């Protein structure tokens, strides 16, 4: 019986290892494919100049800056609202039917196609609130799209904090808010910030939500306020690959832009991993 159990366990472990290897191999193939075709486009001019000659030459500086601006607005919108919502659901709300319905709604929002958020942002932010196509409208749309991910990650991080921490703090006379702020949040913060950065890095690569709300086909000027329209890396790739004046002539620029976007997203993910590791070591001390 024991041998049979060990055999089943080892079989499942082998399946899990194979699944991890397949995912890793798929990522390596994608990165190699983009790298092998896009590295020739990478140069100082490509990274520091605006597109020119109907976007068949020049660089992608406005796209990089626009993507960074959109990510910053997304962070400012989604992070505080998402963390506050998770704190309420996990620490304050009475666990019952209403909370289950709210969680169901959050989970459903996480599965909504990104283009639906783009159409909502167009109707509400651009038309109703009269923001037009701007960094603010695009960032708010991405922020709403990222909220379910941040709420879910933050709530799981809060749940991972042992209840004994809360009980010990309350027994020493601390209020509930003091316990959350000084005991629970510092312990949960590595998980919260990791989940948040991963969610925002995913939003950085979205095309559908910003093509209606924040990004434009071409603008050589850098944004001076959040009410300006911008170029963005994912939308620029889409434009070059589908609507450019000479698609084949810009093929290397398409791959080069995709490579920059991948480096940006992987860099954000790496930053999340390093930050989580450092904060966990600090908490152990």
CSV table of C-alpha atoms in Angstrom, one decimal:
chain,number,residue,atom,x,y,z
A,1,UNK,CA,0.0,0.0,0.0
A,2,UNK,CA,2.8,2.4,0.9
A,3,UNK,CA,4.7,1.5,-2.3
A,4,UNK,CA,1.6,2.2,-4.3
A,5,UNK,CA,1.1,5.6,-2.6
A,6,UNK,CA,4.8,6.5,-3.3
A,7,UNK,CA,4.4,5.4,-6.9
A,8,UNK,CA,1.3,7.6,-7.4
A,9,UNK,CA,3.1,10.5,-5.7
A,10,UNK,CA,6.2,10.2,-7.8
A,11,UNK,CA,4.1,9.9,-11.0
A,12,UNK,CA,2.2,13.2,-10.2
A,13,UNK,CA,5.5,14.9,-9.3
A,14,UNK,CA,6.9,13.8,-12.6
A,15,UNK,CA,3.8,15.2,-14.4
A,16,UNK,CA,4.2,18.5,-12.6
A,17,UNK,CA,7.9,18.7,-13.5
A,18,UNK,CA,7.1,18.0,-17.2
A,19,UNK,CA,4.5,20.8,-17.1
A,20,UNK,CA,7.1,23.2,-15.7
A,21,UNK,CA,9.6,22.2,-18.3
A,22,UNK,CA,7.1,22.7,-21.1
A,23,UNK,CA,6.2,26.2,-19.8
A,24,UNK,CA,9.8,27.1,-19.5
A,25,UNK,CA,10.6,25.8,-22.9
A,26,UNK,CA,7.7,27.7,-24.5
A,27,UNK,CA,8.9,30.9,-22.8
A,28,UNK,CA,12.5,30.3,-24.0
A,29,UNK,CA,11.3,29.6,-27.6
A,30,UNK,CA,9.3,32.8,-27.7
A,31,UNK,CA,12.1,34.9,-26.2
A,32,UNK,CA,14.6,33.4,-28.6
A,33,UNK,CA,12.3,33.9,-31.6
A,34,UNK,CA,11.8,37.6,-30.8
A,35,UNK,CA,15.4,38.2,-29.8
A,36,UNK,CA,16.8,36.6,-33.0
A,37,UNK,CA,14.7,38.8,-35.2
A,38,UNK,CA,14.6,42.0,-33.1
A,39,UNK,CA,18.1,42.6,-31.9
A,40,UNK,CA,19.2,44.1,-35.2
A,41,UNK,CA,16.8,47.0,-34.6
A,42,UNK,CA,18.1,47.9,-31.2
A,43,UNK,CA,20.3,50.9,-31.2
A,44,UNK,CA,20.7,54.2,-29.4
A,45,UNK,CA,18.8,55.9,-32.2
A,46,UNK,CA,16.0,53.3,-31.9
A,47,UNK,CA,15.6,53.9,-28.2
A,48,UNK,CA,16.0,57.7,-28.1
A,49,UNK,CA,14.3,59.1,-31.2
A,50,UNK,CA,10.7,59.4,-32.4
A,51,UNK,CA,9.4,57.5,-35.5
A,52,UNK,CA,9.8,59.2,-38.8
A,53,UNK,CA,9.2,58.6,-42.5
A,54,UNK,CA,5.7,57.1,-41.9
A,55,UNK,CA,7.2,55.1,-39.0
A,56,UNK,CA,9.5,53.1,-41.4
A,57,UNK,CA,12.6,54.7,-39.7
A,58,UNK,CA,13.5,56.4,-36.4
A,59,UNK,CA,12.9,55.1,-33.0
A,60,UNK,CA,10.3,54.3,-30.3
A,61,UNK,CA,11.0,56.8,-27.6
A,62,UNK,CA,7.4,58.2,-27.5
A,63,UNK,CA,6.1,54.6,-27.2
A,64,UNK,CA,8.4,53.8,-24.3
A,65,UNK,CA,7.5,57.1,-22.4
A,66,UNK,CA,3.8,56.6,-23.2
A,67,UNK,CA,3.9,53.0,-21.8
A,68,UNK,CA,5.6,54.2,-18.6
A,69,UNK,CA,3.1,57.0,-18.1
A,70,UNK,CA,0.2,54.6,-18.5
A,71,UNK,CA,1.8,52.1,-16.1
A,72,UNK,CA,2.3,54.9,-13.5
A,73,UNK,CA,-1.3,56.0,-13.7
A,74,UNK,CA,-2.4,52.4,-13.5
A,75,UNK,CA,-0.3,51.9,-10.3
A,76,UNK,CA,-1.7,55.1,-8.7
A,77,UNK,CA,-5.3,54.0,-9.4
A,78,UNK,CA,-5.2,50.2,-8.9
A,79,UNK,CA,-2.8,49.7,-6.0
A,80,UNK,CA,-4.4,51.8,-3.2
A,81,UNK,CA,-8.0,50.8,-4.2
A,82,UNK,CA,-7.1,47.2,-4.6
A,83,UNK,CA,-5.2,46.9,-1.3
A,84,UNK,CA,-8.0,48.8,0.5
A,85,UNK,CA,-10.6,46.5,-0.9
A,86,UNK,CA,-8.7,43.4,0.1
A,87,UNK,CA,-8.2,44.8,3.6
A,88,UNK,CA,-11.9,45.4,4.0
A,89,UNK,CA,-13.0,42.0,2.6
A,90,UNK,CA,-10.5,40.0,4.7
A,91,UNK,CA,-10.3,42.0,7.9
A,92,UNK,CA,-13.5,43.9,8.3
A,93,UNK,CA,-16.3,42.5,6.3
A,94,UNK,CA,-18.6,39.9,8.0
A,95,UNK,CA,-18.1,36.7,6.0
A,96,UNK,CA,-21.5,35.9,4.6
A,97,UNK,CA,-23.6,35.9,1.4
A,98,UNK,CA,-22.9,39.5,0.5
A,99,UNK,CA,-19.1,39.0,0.7
A,100,UNK,CA,-19.3,35.8,-1.4
A,101,UNK,CA,-21.3,37.7,-4.1
A,102,UNK,CA,-18.6,40.4,-4.1
A,103,UNK,CA,-15.8,37.9,-4.4
A,104,UNK,CA,-17.7,36.2,-7.2
A,105,UNK,CA,-18.0,39.5,-9.0
A,106,UNK,CA,-14.3,40.2,-8.6
A,107,UNK,CA,-13.5,36.7,-10.0
A,108,UNK,CA,-15.8,37.3,-12.9
A,109,UNK,CA,-14.2,40.7,-13.7
A,110,UNK,CA,-10.8,39.0,-13.8
A,111,UNK,CA,-12.0,36.8,-16.6
A,112,UNK,CA,-13.6,39.6,-18.7
A,113,UNK,CA,-11.8,40.1,-22.1
A,114,UNK,CA,-9.6,43.2,-22.1
A,115,UNK,CA,-11.4,44.7,-25.1
A,116,UNK,CA,-14.6,44.9,-23.0
A,117,UNK,CA,-12.7,47.2,-20.5
A,118,UNK,CA,-11.5,49.2,-23.5
A,119,UNK,CA,-15.1,49.8,-24.7
A,120,UNK,CA,-16.1,50.7,-21.2
A,121,UNK,CA,-13.2,53.2,-20.9
A,122,UNK,CA,-14.2,54.7,-24.2
A,123,UNK,CA,-17.8,55.1,-23.2
A,124,UNK,CA,-17.3,56.3,-19.7
A,125,UNK,CA,-13.9,58.1,-19.4
A,126,UNK,CA,-13.5,59.4,-22.9
A,127,UNK,CA,-17.1,60.3,-23.7
A,128,UNK,CA,-19.1,60.7,-20.5
A,129,UNK,CA,-16.3,62.3,-18.4
A,130,UNK,CA,-15.0,64.0,-21.6
A,131,UNK,CA,-11.3,63.0,-21.0
A,132,UNK,CA,-10.9,62.2,-24.7
A,133,UNK,CA,-8.1,59.9,-25.7
A,134,UNK,CA,-5.5,60.6,-23.0
A,135,UNK,CA,-3.1,59.1,-20.5
A,136,UNK,CA,-5.7,59.6,-17.8
A,137,UNK,CA,-8.4,57.7,-19.6
A,138,UNK,CA,-6.0,54.9,-20.7
A,139,UNK,CA,-4.5,54.6,-17.2
A,140,UNK,CA,-7.9,54.5,-15.5
A,141,UNK,CA,-9.1,51.8,-17.9
A,142,UNK,CA,-6.0,49.7,-17.2
A,143,UNK,CA,-6.4,50.4,-13.5
A,144,UNK,CA,-9.9,49.0,-13.5
A,145,UNK,CA,-8.8,46.0,-15.5
A,146,UNK,CA,-6.0,45.3,-13.1
A,147,UNK,CA,-8.1,45.7,-9.9
A,148,UNK,CA,-9.4,42.1,-9.7
A,149,UNK,CA,-5.9,40.7,-9.9
A,150,UNK,CA,-4.6,43.1,-7.2
A,151,UNK,CA,-7.5,42.5,-4.9
A,152,UNK,CA,-7.1,38.7,-5.3
A,153,UNK,CA,-3.4,38.7,-4.7
A,154,UNK,CA,-3.7,41.1,-1.7
A,155,UNK,CA,-6.4,39.1,-0.1
A,156,UNK,CA,-4.4,35.9,-0.4
A,157,UNK,CA,-1.4,37.6,1.1
A,158,UNK,CA,-3.5,38.8,4.0
A,159,UNK,CA,-5.0,35.4,4.5
A,160,UNK,CA,-1.5,33.9,4.8
A,161,UNK,CA,-0.7,36.0,7.9
A,162,UNK,CA,-1.4,33.7,10.9
A,163,UNK,CA,-4.3,34.7,13.2
A,164,UNK,CA,-2.0,34.4,16.2
A,165,UNK,CA,-0.3,37.6,15.0
A,166,UNK,CA,-3.6,39.5,15.2
A,167,UNK,CA,-4.6,37.9,18.5
A,168,UNK,CA,-1.2,38.7,20.1
A,169,UNK,CA,-1.5,42.4,19.0
A,170,UNK,CA,-5.1,42.8,20.2
A,171,UNK,CA,-4.2,41.1,23.5
A,172,UNK,CA,-1.6,43.8,24.1
A,173,UNK,CA,-4.2,46.6,23.7
A,174,UNK,CA,-3.8,47.6,20.1
A,175,UNK,CA,-6.8,48.6,18.1
A,176,UNK,CA,-7.9,46.6,15.0
A,177,UNK,CA,-6.6,49.3,12.7
A,178,UNK,CA,-3.2,49.4,14.6
A,179,UNK,CA,-3.0,45.7,14.3
A,180,UNK,CA,-3.6,45.7,10.6
A,181,UNK,CA,-1.3,48.6,9.9
A,182,UNK,CA,1.6,47.6,12.1
A,183,UNK,CA,1.4,43.8,12.2
A,184,UNK,CA,-0.6,42.4,9.4
A,185,UNK,CA,0.3,44.6,6.5
A,186,UNK,CA,4.1,44.5,7.0
A,187,UNK,CA,4.0,40.7,7.0
A,188,UNK,CA,1.6,40.5,4.0
A,189,UNK,CA,3.3,43.3,2.0
A,190,UNK,CA,5.8,41.2,0.1
A,191,UNK,CA,2.9,39.1,-1.4
A,192,UNK,CA,0.8,42.2,-2.0
A,193,UNK,CA,3.5,44.1,-3.9
A,194,UNK,CA,4.5,41.0,-5.9
A,195,UNK,CA,0.9,40.3,-7.0
A,196,UNK,CA,0.4,44.0,-7.8
A,197,UNK,CA,3.5,44.4,-9.9
A,198,UNK,CA,2.7,41.2,-11.8
A,199,UNK,CA,-0.8,42.5,-12.5
A,200,UNK,CA,0.4,45.8,-13.7
A,201,UNK,CA,3.2,44.3,-15.8
A,202,UNK,CA,0.4,42.3,-17.6
A,203,UNK,CA,-1.5,45.5,-18.1
A,204,UNK,CA,1.6,47.0,-19.7
A,205,UNK,CA,1.3,44.6,-22.6
A,206,UNK,CA,-2.4,45.1,-23.3
A,207,UNK,CA,-3.4,46.6,-26.6
A,208,UNK,CA,-7.2,46.5,-26.6
A,209,UNK,CA,-7.9,48.7,-23.6
A,210,UNK,CA,-5.6,51.5,-24.7
A,211,UNK,CA,-6.3,51.6,-28.4
A,212,UNK,CA,-9.7,53.2,-27.6
A,213,UNK,CA,-8.7,55.3,-24.6
A,214,UNK,CA,-5.1,56.3,-24.5
A,215,UNK,CA,-2.9,55.4,-27.4
A,216,UNK,CA,-2.9,56.9,-30.9
A,217,UNK,CA,-1.5,55.8,-34.3
A,218,UNK,CA,1.3,58.4,-34.3
A,219,UNK,CA,2.4,61.5,-32.3
A,220,UNK,CA,6.1,62.6,-32.3
A,221,UNK,CA,5.6,64.7,-29.1
A,222,UNK,CA,6.2,63.4,-25.6
A,223,UNK,CA,3.2,63.9,-23.2
A,224,UNK,CA,3.3,67.0,-21.0
A,225,UNK,CA,0.3,66.1,-18.9
A,226,UNK,CA,-2.0,63.2,-18.2
A,227,UNK,CA,-4.6,64.7,-20.5
A,228,UNK,CA,-2.3,64.2,-23.6
A,229,UNK,CA,-2.6,61.3,-26.0
A,230,UNK,CA,0.4,59.0,-26.3
A,231,UNK,CA,1.9,56.3,-28.3
A,232,UNK,CA,2.4,52.9,-26.5
A,233,UNK,CA,4.6,49.9,-27.2
A,234,UNK,CA,1.8,47.2,-27.6
A,235,UNK,CA,-0.3,49.5,-29.8
A,236,UNK,CA,2.7,50.5,-31.9
A,237,UNK,CA,3.5,46.8,-32.6
A,238,UNK,CA,-0.1,46.3,-33.7
A,239,UNK,CA,0.0,49.3,-36.0
A,240,UNK,CA,3.3,48.3,-37.6
A,241,UNK,CA,2.2,44.7,-38.1
A,242,UNK,CA,-1.3,45.4,-39.5
A,243,UNK,CA,-1.8,49.0,-40.6
A,244,UNK,CA,1.7,50.3,-41.5
A,245,UNK,CA,2.4,51.8,-44.9
A,246,UNK,CA,5.1,49.2,-45.6
A,247,UNK,CA,4.6,46.2,-43.3
A,248,UNK,CA,7.5,44.1,-44.7
A,249,UNK,CA,10.0,47.0,-44.5
A,250,UNK,CA,9.2,47.6,-40.9
A,251,UNK,CA,9.3,43.9,-39.9
A,252,UNK,CA,12.6,44.3,-38.0
A,253,UNK,CA,11.1,47.4,-36.2
A,254,UNK,CA,8.1,45.2,-35.2
A,255,UNK,CA,10.3,42.6,-33.6
A,256,UNK,CA,12.6,45.3,-32.0
A,257,UNK,CA,9.6,47.0,-30.4
A,258,UNK,CA,8.3,43.6,-29.2
A,259,UNK,CA,11.7,42.9,-27.7
A,260,UNK,CA,11.7,46.2,-25.8
A,261,UNK,CA,8.2,45.4,-24.5
A,262,UNK,CA,9.3,41.9,-23.4
A,263,UNK,CA,12.3,43.3,-21.6
A,264,UNK,CA,10.1,45.9,-19.9
A,265,UNK,CA,7.6,43.3,-18.7
A,266,UNK,CA,10.3,40.8,-17.6
A,267,UNK,CA,12.1,43.6,-15.8
A,268,UNK,CA,9.0,44.5,-13.8
A,269,UNK,CA,8.5,40.8,-13.0
A,270,UNK,CA,12.2,40.5,-11.9
A,271,UNK,CA,11.8,43.6,-9.8
A,272,UNK,CA,8.8,42.1,-8.0
A,273,UNK,CA,10.8,38.9,-7.3
A,274,UNK,CA,13.8,40.7,-6.0
A,275,UNK,CA,11.7,43.1,-3.9
A,276,UNK,CA,9.8,40.2,-2.4
A,277,UNK,CA,13.0,38.3,-1.5
A,278,UNK,CA,14.5,41.4,0.2
A,279,UNK,CA,11.4,42.1,2.2
A,280,UNK,CA,11.1,38.5,3.3
A,281,UNK,CA,14.7,38.5,4.5
A,282,UNK,CA,14.1,41.8,6.3
A,283,UNK,CA,11.1,40.3,8.1
A,284,UNK,CA,13.1,37.3,9.2
A,285,UNK,CA,15.6,39.6,10.9
